Amino acid sequence: MKDILEKLEARREEARLGGGEKRIAAQHAKGKLTARERIELLLDENSFEEFDMFVQHRSTEFGMEKSKIPGDGVVTGWGKVNGRVVFVFAKDFTVFGGSLSEAHAEKITKIQDMALKMRAPIIGLYDAGGARIQEGVAALAGYAEVFKRNVIASGVIPQISVIMGPCAGGDVYSPAMTDFIFMVRDTSYMFVTGPDVVKTVTNETVTAEELGGASIHAVKSSVADGAYDNDVECLLQIRRLIDFLPSSNESGVPEWPSYDDPDRVEPSLDTLVPENANKPYDMKELILKVVDEADFFEISEKFAQNIVTGFGRVEGRTVGVVANQPMVLAGVLDSDASRKAARFVRFCNAFEIPILTFEDVPGFLPGTAQEYGGLIKHGAKLLFAYSQCTVPLVTVITRKAYGGAYDVMASKHIGADINYAWPTAQIAVMGAKGAVEIIFRKDIGDKDKIEARTREYEDRFLSPFAAAERGYIDEVIRPRSTRRRIARALDMLRAKQVEMPWKKHDNLPL
Ligand code: HXC
């Protein structure tokens, strides 16, 4: 018996070494952790249960039968994050560059199937060179098996991808179909085809970082939802994110103990909005003062910063927050902001996370660049996303709610349950200057008349009361009591139920 146990231990030791000491040292020299080290950091201590540690590839092409490494380039299993079950797979770059073989794909699909069956989140840690070249179509088939499962699980369990090294070819498409992608700055990059192929096909010379580093995907392309400085910080942040997320679309949001009084008043909010309506202020201050313990996990922080999206908690329960940001482009809605917020709203609705909307928006961004770029379709995405929500929706208008953007940003008319406005709110078709120049065009030469008309327009329309008189705003609230009002609204809305007509699926304006 002793012999057998020793043999088992020796085989486990061999598997744990992956591609061997030399390749592990090379991995560390690049500032990256190994697949197993990453899993250790991601999961609660000693909670990881590994599967398929001895799986090997079955390829015999190009002498591959002579080079087999147990585990075959991916470490898979399950564990816990702050006591809640998650499934995980981590590509092991030290084994055939983490490339995907038929057997490697089978390990991943096994975990995907289990995560779906157990209704628990799945997290993929990527550091890989795409399809195992020696396996040809078997590797392509393996990817397609993974992709199909990504789609089946979409909207049922949260799927998170973390890019921690190269990620090329087939390895970008599975993350692209998951809910969130995070990257590590300077050591990770994602692209469909690498710099060498780019050079051959388009004669462009680019570095891997310029083509698909975190500085591109978390800022310009919006492929990634965030970037962190190193493996350790990144994994700790993923743990934080998991704490906000439901385990599945039917589990309900997690409830954590909160020591933050839901009745807490914030007198400083009474002066957050400047007297001059054209002056910016930081909407994040409001978010941080409303959510429990100022704990806010921002999604896509560096992309389309004119809108803020992220998760917070109220009375210990997760809420999604969508907020116009007057500090950037005056909080205007453009194509990027609309797409960013639409995707976030759809995630929240799919996973039964109530949505809090803070609104200060001067409208949609005019101009040929926006129109040629499809602003109509992109803006419609956000309108569509909010309109199909069945989760509790609470909206607070802090200042401007102009034009179509008023309708889009969770107005009463498209399904919001509770609509509050601060006394500083201005709910109108447009600002005073634009409005007066159109409806009193004939008086434009007469400064006094125009000034009088402007004042008249401001008094009548640039306030929350025209909307409140019609019941479009449920109550004009004092800014300092915003947290209390929101907490009470969310509590009342817990049992919300909305029936939608049966359909196969909608036709979102993609
Ligand atoms: C087999 C691979 C591999 C692959 C890397 N390796 N990629 N083995 N198939 N796709 C192996 C290398 O042979 C090497 O083995 C080890 O992994 C480390 O690779 P290096 O090149 O030494 O590392 P590095 O210089 O860091 O470069 C990493 C890399 C590069 C950028 C990922 O290896 C690379 O460009 N790989 C190919 C990427 C690619 O084009 N993949 C196919 C995409 S097509 P040793 O034994 O020396 O350690 C695809 C189709 C699917 O994925 C489409 C589905 C939609």
XYZ file of C-alpha atoms and ligand atoms in Angstrom:
565
model
C 0.000 0.000 0.000
C 2.819 2.364 0.934
C 4.300 1.872 -2.526
C 1.059 2.709 -4.254
C 0.614 5.842 -2.177
C 4.166 6.911 -2.922
C 3.560 6.336 -6.632
C 0.400 8.430 -6.478
C 2.268 11.210 -4.727
C 5.094 11.043 -7.278
C 2.626 11.256 -10.180
C 0.874 14.183 -8.520
C 4.213 15.925 -7.993
C 5.079 15.442 -11.652
C 1.707 16.842 -12.751
C 2.000 19.824 -10.433
C 5.319 20.732 -12.061
C 3.594 21.217 -15.437
C 6.185 22.062 -18.074
C 9.039 21.793 -15.525
C 11.226 23.994 -13.353
C 12.837 25.822 -16.282
C 9.569 26.922 -17.840
C 8.170 27.865 -14.413
C 11.239 30.061 -13.846
C 10.700 31.647 -17.277
C 7.074 32.316 -16.370
C 8.138 34.003 -13.108
C 10.835 35.981 -14.924
C 8.100 37.518 -17.091
C 6.327 38.694 -13.917
C 3.611 36.042 -14.256
C 2.451 33.406 -11.788
C 1.838 29.796 -12.774
C -1.660 28.411 -13.309
C -1.661 26.689 -9.897
C -0.306 29.747 -8.078
C -3.096 31.807 -9.637
C -5.780 29.362 -8.545
C -4.361 29.387 -4.990
C -4.737 33.164 -4.880
C -8.182 33.214 -6.447
C -9.786 30.659 -4.155
C -10.238 30.390 -0.391
C -7.315 28.652 1.288
C -7.266 24.871 0.742
C -10.617 24.938 -1.044
C -9.415 23.868 -4.513
C -10.473 20.415 -5.700
C -8.607 19.578 -8.886
C -10.010 17.382 -11.668
C -8.230 15.529 -14.454
C -4.694 16.171 -13.300
C -3.480 13.106 -15.224
C -5.232 13.772 -18.540
C -2.865 13.682 -21.519
C -3.259 14.505 -25.187
C -3.775 11.694 -27.696
C -1.962 13.248 -30.642
C 0.590 11.248 -32.598
C 1.396 13.904 -35.212
C 4.851 15.476 -35.457
C 6.257 13.136 -32.789
C 3.779 14.378 -30.199
C 3.391 10.836 -28.807
C 6.874 11.299 -27.338
C 5.987 14.479 -25.506
C 3.149 14.140 -23.072
C 2.721 16.228 -19.969
C 0.063 15.317 -17.384
C -2.697 17.893 -17.244
C -2.126 18.860 -20.893
C -1.856 22.609 -20.381
C -4.893 23.439 -18.290
C -5.634 23.101 -14.568
C -9.338 22.618 -13.816
C -11.579 22.125 -10.800
C -13.727 23.938 -8.284
C -13.290 25.776 -5.029
C -14.780 28.570 -3.002
C -14.585 32.357 -2.922
C -15.546 33.627 0.511
C -17.435 30.400 1.070
C -19.344 30.349 -2.249
C -18.718 27.651 -4.887
C -17.055 28.636 -8.171
C -15.643 26.529 -10.999
C -12.293 27.437 -12.463
C -9.898 26.564 -15.269
C -6.437 28.051 -15.658
C -4.346 27.701 -18.790
C -0.827 26.499 -17.994
C 1.542 28.345 -20.325
C 4.430 26.102 -19.236
C 2.773 23.142 -21.024
C 2.758 23.524 -24.825
C 2.199 27.257 -24.305
C -1.227 26.542 -22.781
C -2.418 25.656 -26.298
C -5.717 23.834 -26.662
C -5.752 20.168 -27.690
C -8.760 17.866 -27.926
C -8.068 16.514 -24.410
C -7.444 20.006 -23.041
C -10.815 21.130 -24.452
C -12.526 18.126 -22.844
C -11.181 19.199 -19.450
C -12.654 22.674 -19.920
C -16.037 21.499 -21.206
C -16.321 19.114 -18.237
C -15.954 22.094 -15.900
C -18.370 24.177 -17.963
C -20.970 21.406 -17.802
C -20.540 21.042 -14.053
C -20.739 24.784 -13.428
C -23.982 24.957 -15.384
C -25.421 21.919 -13.622
C -24.490 23.311 -10.196
C -25.581 26.843 -11.153
C -22.280 28.313 -10.004
C -20.029 30.942 -11.633
C -17.137 29.848 -13.833
C -13.840 31.703 -14.056
C -11.291 31.101 -16.824
C -7.676 32.256 -16.384
C -6.029 32.649 -19.790
C -2.350 32.500 -20.722
C -2.211 30.595 -23.971
C -1.173 30.342 -27.591
C -4.475 29.297 -29.159
C -5.182 26.051 -30.986
C -2.537 23.303 -30.503
C -1.045 23.487 -33.958
C -0.091 19.792 -34.040
C -3.731 18.754 -33.449
C -5.280 20.580 -36.391
C -9.033 20.249 -36.724
C -9.354 18.339 -33.415
C -8.284 21.547 -31.659
C -10.701 23.643 -33.695
C -13.496 21.243 -32.792
C -12.485 21.512 -29.132
C -12.799 25.293 -29.247
C -16.247 25.101 -30.821
C -17.373 22.759 -28.010
C -16.226 25.395 -25.498
C -17.889 28.261 -27.417
C -21.244 26.494 -27.627
C -21.232 25.948 -23.859
C -20.378 29.621 -23.273
C -23.514 30.555 -25.137
C -25.749 28.000 -23.415
C -24.536 29.218 -20.010
C -24.875 32.903 -20.922
C -27.508 34.534 -18.723
C -27.693 31.442 -16.489
C -24.391 31.558 -14.585
C -21.852 34.388 -14.432
C -18.844 33.661 -16.669
C -15.649 35.620 -16.071
C -12.465 35.602 -18.148
C -9.142 36.829 -16.851
C -6.388 37.397 -19.393
C -3.009 36.913 -17.739
C -0.647 36.330 -20.662
C -0.872 35.944 -24.413
C -4.322 35.129 -25.663
C -4.527 34.481 -29.371
C -6.726 32.815 -31.957
C -9.357 30.564 -30.420
C -8.525 31.786 -26.935
C -10.065 35.203 -27.544
C -13.493 34.058 -28.678
C -14.475 32.146 -25.581
C -13.713 35.156 -23.333
C -15.569 37.395 -25.772
C -18.745 35.428 -25.101
C -18.421 35.582 -21.317
C -19.850 38.318 -19.105
C -16.639 40.066 -18.076
C -13.046 40.168 -19.267
C -10.218 41.500 -17.111
C -6.588 41.875 -18.120
C -3.206 42.302 -16.443
C -1.301 45.374 -17.615
C 1.924 44.835 -19.572
C 1.890 41.017 -19.419
C -1.338 40.188 -21.217
C -2.641 40.777 -24.690
C -5.541 39.569 -26.822
C -5.897 39.488 -30.581
C -7.405 37.321 -33.263
C -4.199 37.462 -35.311
C -0.813 38.478 -33.919
C 1.636 41.181 -35.037
C 3.431 38.885 -37.516
C 0.259 38.030 -39.421
C -0.803 41.678 -39.304
C 2.496 42.644 -40.919
C 2.084 40.043 -43.666
C -1.521 40.856 -44.474
C -1.763 44.619 -43.980
C 1.910 45.636 -43.888
C 1.223 47.364 -40.552
C 3.970 47.221 -37.951
C 2.597 46.972 -34.416
C 3.771 45.552 -31.126
C 1.665 43.035 -29.238
C 0.854 45.746 -26.678
C -0.248 48.212 -29.367
C -2.355 45.566 -31.037
C -4.080 44.033 -28.043
C -2.638 45.055 -24.673
C -4.716 46.176 -21.700
C -4.102 49.786 -22.752
C -6.105 49.040 -25.911
C -8.824 46.697 -24.728
C -9.708 48.342 -21.408
C -9.599 51.873 -22.851
C -10.274 51.922 -26.610
C -11.896 48.737 -27.867
C -13.961 47.937 -24.741
C -13.200 44.240 -25.213
C -11.934 44.197 -21.603
C -13.915 45.466 -18.613
C -10.915 46.362 -16.505
C -7.149 46.050 -16.110
C -4.917 45.575 -13.092
C -1.211 46.023 -12.499
C -0.242 42.436 -11.747
C -1.546 38.903 -11.271
C -2.002 39.256 -7.516
C -4.019 42.472 -7.643
C -6.081 41.152 -10.527
C -7.067 37.928 -8.753
C -7.911 39.737 -5.517
C -10.201 42.053 -7.482
C -11.915 39.071 -9.123
C -12.626 37.730 -5.623
C -14.162 41.109 -4.792
C -16.301 41.003 -7.945
C -17.542 37.475 -7.183
C -18.837 38.745 -3.831
C -21.178 41.088 -5.723
C -22.487 38.515 -8.193
C -25.355 36.052 -7.822
C -24.373 32.402 -8.320
C -26.962 32.088 -11.069
C -29.950 33.800 -12.653
C -32.241 32.074 -10.145
C -30.181 32.299 -6.959
C -30.977 35.905 -6.035
C -28.257 38.399 -5.181
C -25.888 37.542 -2.333
C -26.616 39.218 0.976
C -23.651 40.226 3.099
C -23.811 41.747 6.568
C -23.779 45.545 6.310
C -22.739 47.900 9.069
C -23.797 50.969 7.121
C -27.066 52.502 8.356
C -29.592 52.574 5.469
C -31.001 55.778 7.003
C -27.613 57.503 6.879
C -28.045 61.101 5.653
C -25.313 62.868 3.719
C -25.714 66.663 4.172
C -22.762 67.228 1.795
C -24.937 66.018 -1.113
C -27.124 69.107 -0.762
C -24.294 71.104 -2.324
C -22.950 68.517 -4.778
C -24.605 70.113 -7.820
C -22.965 73.492 -8.536
C -25.128 76.620 -8.883
C -23.928 77.077 -12.441
C -25.660 74.350 -14.453
C -22.751 74.200 -16.876
C -20.210 73.330 -14.210
C -19.238 69.688 -13.791
C -19.225 67.701 -10.565
C -18.160 64.166 -9.826
C -21.081 61.733 -9.997
C -18.893 59.104 -8.344
C -19.107 61.118 -5.132
C -22.859 60.519 -5.115
C -22.433 56.813 -5.885
C -19.882 56.345 -3.093
C -22.072 58.227 -0.617
C -25.132 56.141 -1.432
C -23.802 52.562 -1.512
C -22.871 50.584 1.608
C -19.461 51.449 3.037
C -18.551 53.320 -0.192
C -17.728 49.925 -1.714
C -18.180 50.219 -5.487
C -16.790 47.809 -8.106
C -16.556 49.718 -11.342
C -16.965 47.957 -14.699
C -15.241 49.435 -17.769
C -13.854 52.307 -15.725
C -11.529 53.616 -18.429
C -13.828 53.234 -21.448
C -16.592 55.766 -22.253
C -15.996 57.537 -18.978
C -18.999 59.797 -19.624
C -21.067 56.986 -18.156
C -20.240 55.051 -14.991
C -21.302 51.432 -14.507
C -20.596 49.102 -11.614
C -21.784 47.163 -8.615
C -22.467 48.364 -5.108
C -24.680 47.229 -2.253
C -27.591 48.737 -0.387
C -28.488 47.074 2.926
C -26.008 44.323 2.033
C -27.678 43.412 -1.273
C -26.084 43.948 -4.682
C -27.308 46.727 -6.952
C -26.087 47.673 -10.407
C -25.368 51.370 -10.778
C -25.567 53.300 -14.061
C -24.718 56.995 -13.853
C -24.006 59.804 -16.285
C -20.701 61.448 -15.427
C -20.811 65.260 -15.857
C -17.008 65.359 -15.423
C -16.489 63.765 -18.874
C -18.064 65.296 -22.011
C -20.686 66.809 -19.688
C -22.125 63.298 -19.257
C -23.444 63.213 -22.817
C -24.676 59.904 -24.285
C -22.611 58.851 -27.280
C -22.320 55.508 -29.056
C -19.662 54.098 -26.726
C -21.474 55.164 -23.554
C -24.740 53.720 -24.841
C -23.159 50.362 -25.713
C -21.292 50.191 -22.418
C -24.375 50.906 -20.332
C -26.646 48.673 -22.429
C -24.425 45.671 -21.889
C -24.276 46.331 -18.166
C -28.048 46.811 -17.852
C -28.631 43.529 -19.698
C -26.258 41.689 -17.365
C -28.105 43.047 -14.335
C -31.506 42.173 -15.740
C -30.396 38.657 -16.709
C -29.125 38.017 -13.180
C -31.952 39.729 -11.284
C -29.798 42.551 -9.965
C -31.807 45.742 -9.245
C -30.569 48.816 -11.118
C -30.004 52.268 -9.687
C -29.745 55.036 -12.282
C -28.282 58.459 -11.499
C -29.050 60.876 -14.268
C -27.475 64.097 -15.413
C -27.429 64.016 -19.188
C -27.541 66.883 -21.677
C -28.737 64.549 -24.472
C -27.162 62.495 -27.250
C -23.907 63.745 -28.781
C -24.555 65.515 -32.099
C -22.274 65.313 -35.131
C -21.313 63.346 -38.213
C -18.786 61.195 -36.340
C -21.547 59.903 -34.093
C -24.207 59.572 -36.780
C -21.848 57.802 -39.203
C -20.807 55.525 -36.360
C -24.403 54.391 -35.864
C -25.451 56.435 -32.841
C -29.086 55.662 -33.604
C -28.523 51.911 -33.282
C -26.187 52.231 -30.290
C -28.494 54.599 -28.433
C -31.341 52.204 -29.195
C -29.396 49.426 -27.485
C -29.582 51.258 -24.182
C -33.223 52.170 -24.697
C -33.968 48.547 -25.544
C -31.980 47.219 -22.587
C -33.775 49.377 -20.024
C -37.161 48.804 -21.647
C -36.857 45.039 -21.353
C -35.873 45.117 -17.689
C -38.060 43.307 -15.222
C -35.736 43.920 -12.248
C -36.426 46.762 -9.795
C -35.431 50.084 -11.354
C -34.871 53.183 -9.244
C -33.899 56.437 -10.958
C -32.636 59.670 -9.427
C -32.339 62.745 -11.666
C -29.774 65.054 -10.125
C -29.658 67.726 -12.806
C -30.168 67.539 -16.576
C -32.547 65.072 -18.145
C -32.828 66.448 -21.643
C -34.442 65.151 -24.793
C -34.364 61.496 -25.815
C -31.829 60.844 -23.093
C -34.568 61.555 -20.519
C -36.633 58.744 -21.981
C -33.688 56.370 -22.305
C -32.172 56.704 -18.843
C -34.722 54.543 -16.996
C -37.636 56.939 -17.244
C -41.001 55.998 -15.733
C -42.402 55.460 -19.222
C -40.038 52.591 -20.119
C -40.542 50.749 -16.891
C -38.751 52.379 -13.958
C -40.540 51.732 -10.680
C -39.438 54.700 -8.611
C -38.334 57.989 -10.145
C -36.911 60.612 -7.852
C -35.547 64.029 -8.737
C -33.406 66.424 -6.784
C -34.685 70.036 -6.615
C -31.823 70.890 -9.008
C -33.261 68.632 -11.724
C -34.006 70.096 -15.153
C -36.317 67.866 -17.134
C -36.911 69.279 -20.594
C -36.586 68.723 -24.304
C -33.364 70.730 -24.286
C -31.434 73.454 -22.468
C -32.717 77.047 -22.399
C -30.359 78.529 -24.997
C -31.075 75.966 -27.710
C -34.794 75.977 -26.984
C -35.206 79.762 -27.113
C -33.151 80.061 -30.295
C -35.536 77.652 -32.003
C -38.946 78.675 -30.749
C -38.219 82.435 -30.729
C -35.968 82.526 -33.789
C -37.582 85.742 -35.026
C -36.484 87.553 -31.814
C -32.842 86.526 -32.024
C -31.652 90.070 -32.801
C -33.449 91.457 -29.730
C -31.216 90.771 -26.722
C -33.758 91.869 -24.096
C -36.554 89.798 -25.550
C -34.332 86.729 -25.794
C -33.175 87.166 -22.190
C -36.771 87.433 -20.996
C -37.803 84.369 -22.998
C -34.811 82.422 -21.672
C -35.762 83.243 -18.071
C -39.340 82.269 -18.800
C -38.222 78.909 -20.266
C -35.863 78.279 -17.343
C -38.572 79.010 -14.779
C -41.141 76.815 -16.475
C -39.123 73.879 -17.749
C -35.711 73.746 -16.101
C -37.035 72.264 -12.900
C -38.378 68.892 -11.769
C -41.870 70.227 -11.251
C -43.327 70.043 -14.765
C -42.540 66.289 -14.686
C -43.665 65.945 -11.061
C -47.008 67.596 -11.884
C -47.668 64.759 -14.327
C -46.511 62.002 -11.961
C -43.485 61.173 -14.123
C -41.423 61.935 -11.028
C -42.755 60.260 -7.896
C -41.168 62.694 -5.478
C -38.724 65.591 -5.418
C -36.289 64.567 -2.693
C -33.607 66.275 -0.669
C -30.176 65.187 -1.900
C -28.994 64.426 1.640
C -31.652 61.714 2.059
C -30.971 59.951 -1.256
C -29.535 56.798 0.347
C -32.485 56.439 2.693
C -35.032 56.913 -0.099
C -33.234 54.411 -2.334
C -32.902 51.842 0.465
C -36.620 52.089 1.215
C -37.540 51.862 -2.476
C -35.368 48.777 -3.034
C -36.814 47.135 0.049
C -40.358 47.760 -1.166
C -39.480 46.458 -4.650
C -38.035 43.123 -3.507
C -41.108 41.177 -4.549
C -41.497 42.904 -7.925
C -43.009 40.696 -10.614
C -43.544 41.629 -14.241
C -45.084 39.422 -16.902
C -43.705 39.787 -20.431
C -45.336 38.115 -23.443
C -43.733 34.821 -24.542
C -41.191 35.103 -27.297
C -38.318 32.979 -28.541
C -35.973 35.887 -28.010
C -35.963 39.576 -28.740
C -34.286 41.304 -31.639
C -31.894 43.668 -29.867
C -30.590 46.340 -32.307
C -27.106 44.826 -32.602
C 1.441 24.318 -29.975
C 2.478 26.089 -28.982
C 1.502 26.967 -29.482
C 0.456 26.413 -30.263
C 2.891 28.120 -28.346
N 3.329 26.854 -28.288
N 1.785 28.217 -29.089
N 2.426 24.785 -29.216
N 0.460 25.086 -30.489
N -0.519 27.170 -30.766
C 4.491 26.341 -27.572
C 5.811 26.724 -28.211
O 6.159 25.773 -29.166
C 6.739 26.689 -26.998
O 7.060 25.335 -26.710
C 5.872 27.181 -25.893
O 4.520 26.968 -26.307
C 6.063 28.634 -25.584
O 5.934 29.371 -26.795
P 6.981 30.509 -27.225
O 6.676 30.860 -28.612
O 8.366 30.077 -26.879
O 6.571 31.657 -26.206
P 6.487 33.223 -26.470
O 7.719 33.706 -27.160
O 6.144 33.810 -25.143
O 5.257 33.439 -27.464
C 3.940 33.081 -27.084
C 3.001 33.162 -28.307
C 3.579 32.363 -29.480
C 2.816 34.633 -28.708
C 1.642 32.641 -27.849
O 3.924 31.058 -29.007
C 2.637 32.225 -30.614
O 2.509 33.129 -31.435
N 1.999 31.048 -30.688
C 1.095 30.749 -31.810
C -0.162 31.555 -31.727
C -1.135 31.136 -32.770
O -1.063 31.604 -33.921
N -1.977 30.148 -32.410
C -2.905 29.539 -33.326
C -4.082 30.473 -33.459
S -5.267 29.822 -34.525
P 8.407 24.918 -25.974
O 8.375 23.445 -26.020
O 9.516 25.547 -26.744
O 8.288 25.446 -24.586
C -6.480 29.352 -33.537
C -7.647 28.859 -34.293
C -8.873 28.696 -33.472
O -6.388 29.400 -32.354
C -9.956 29.547 -34.033
C -11.260 29.291 -33.376
C -12.261 30.389 -33.715
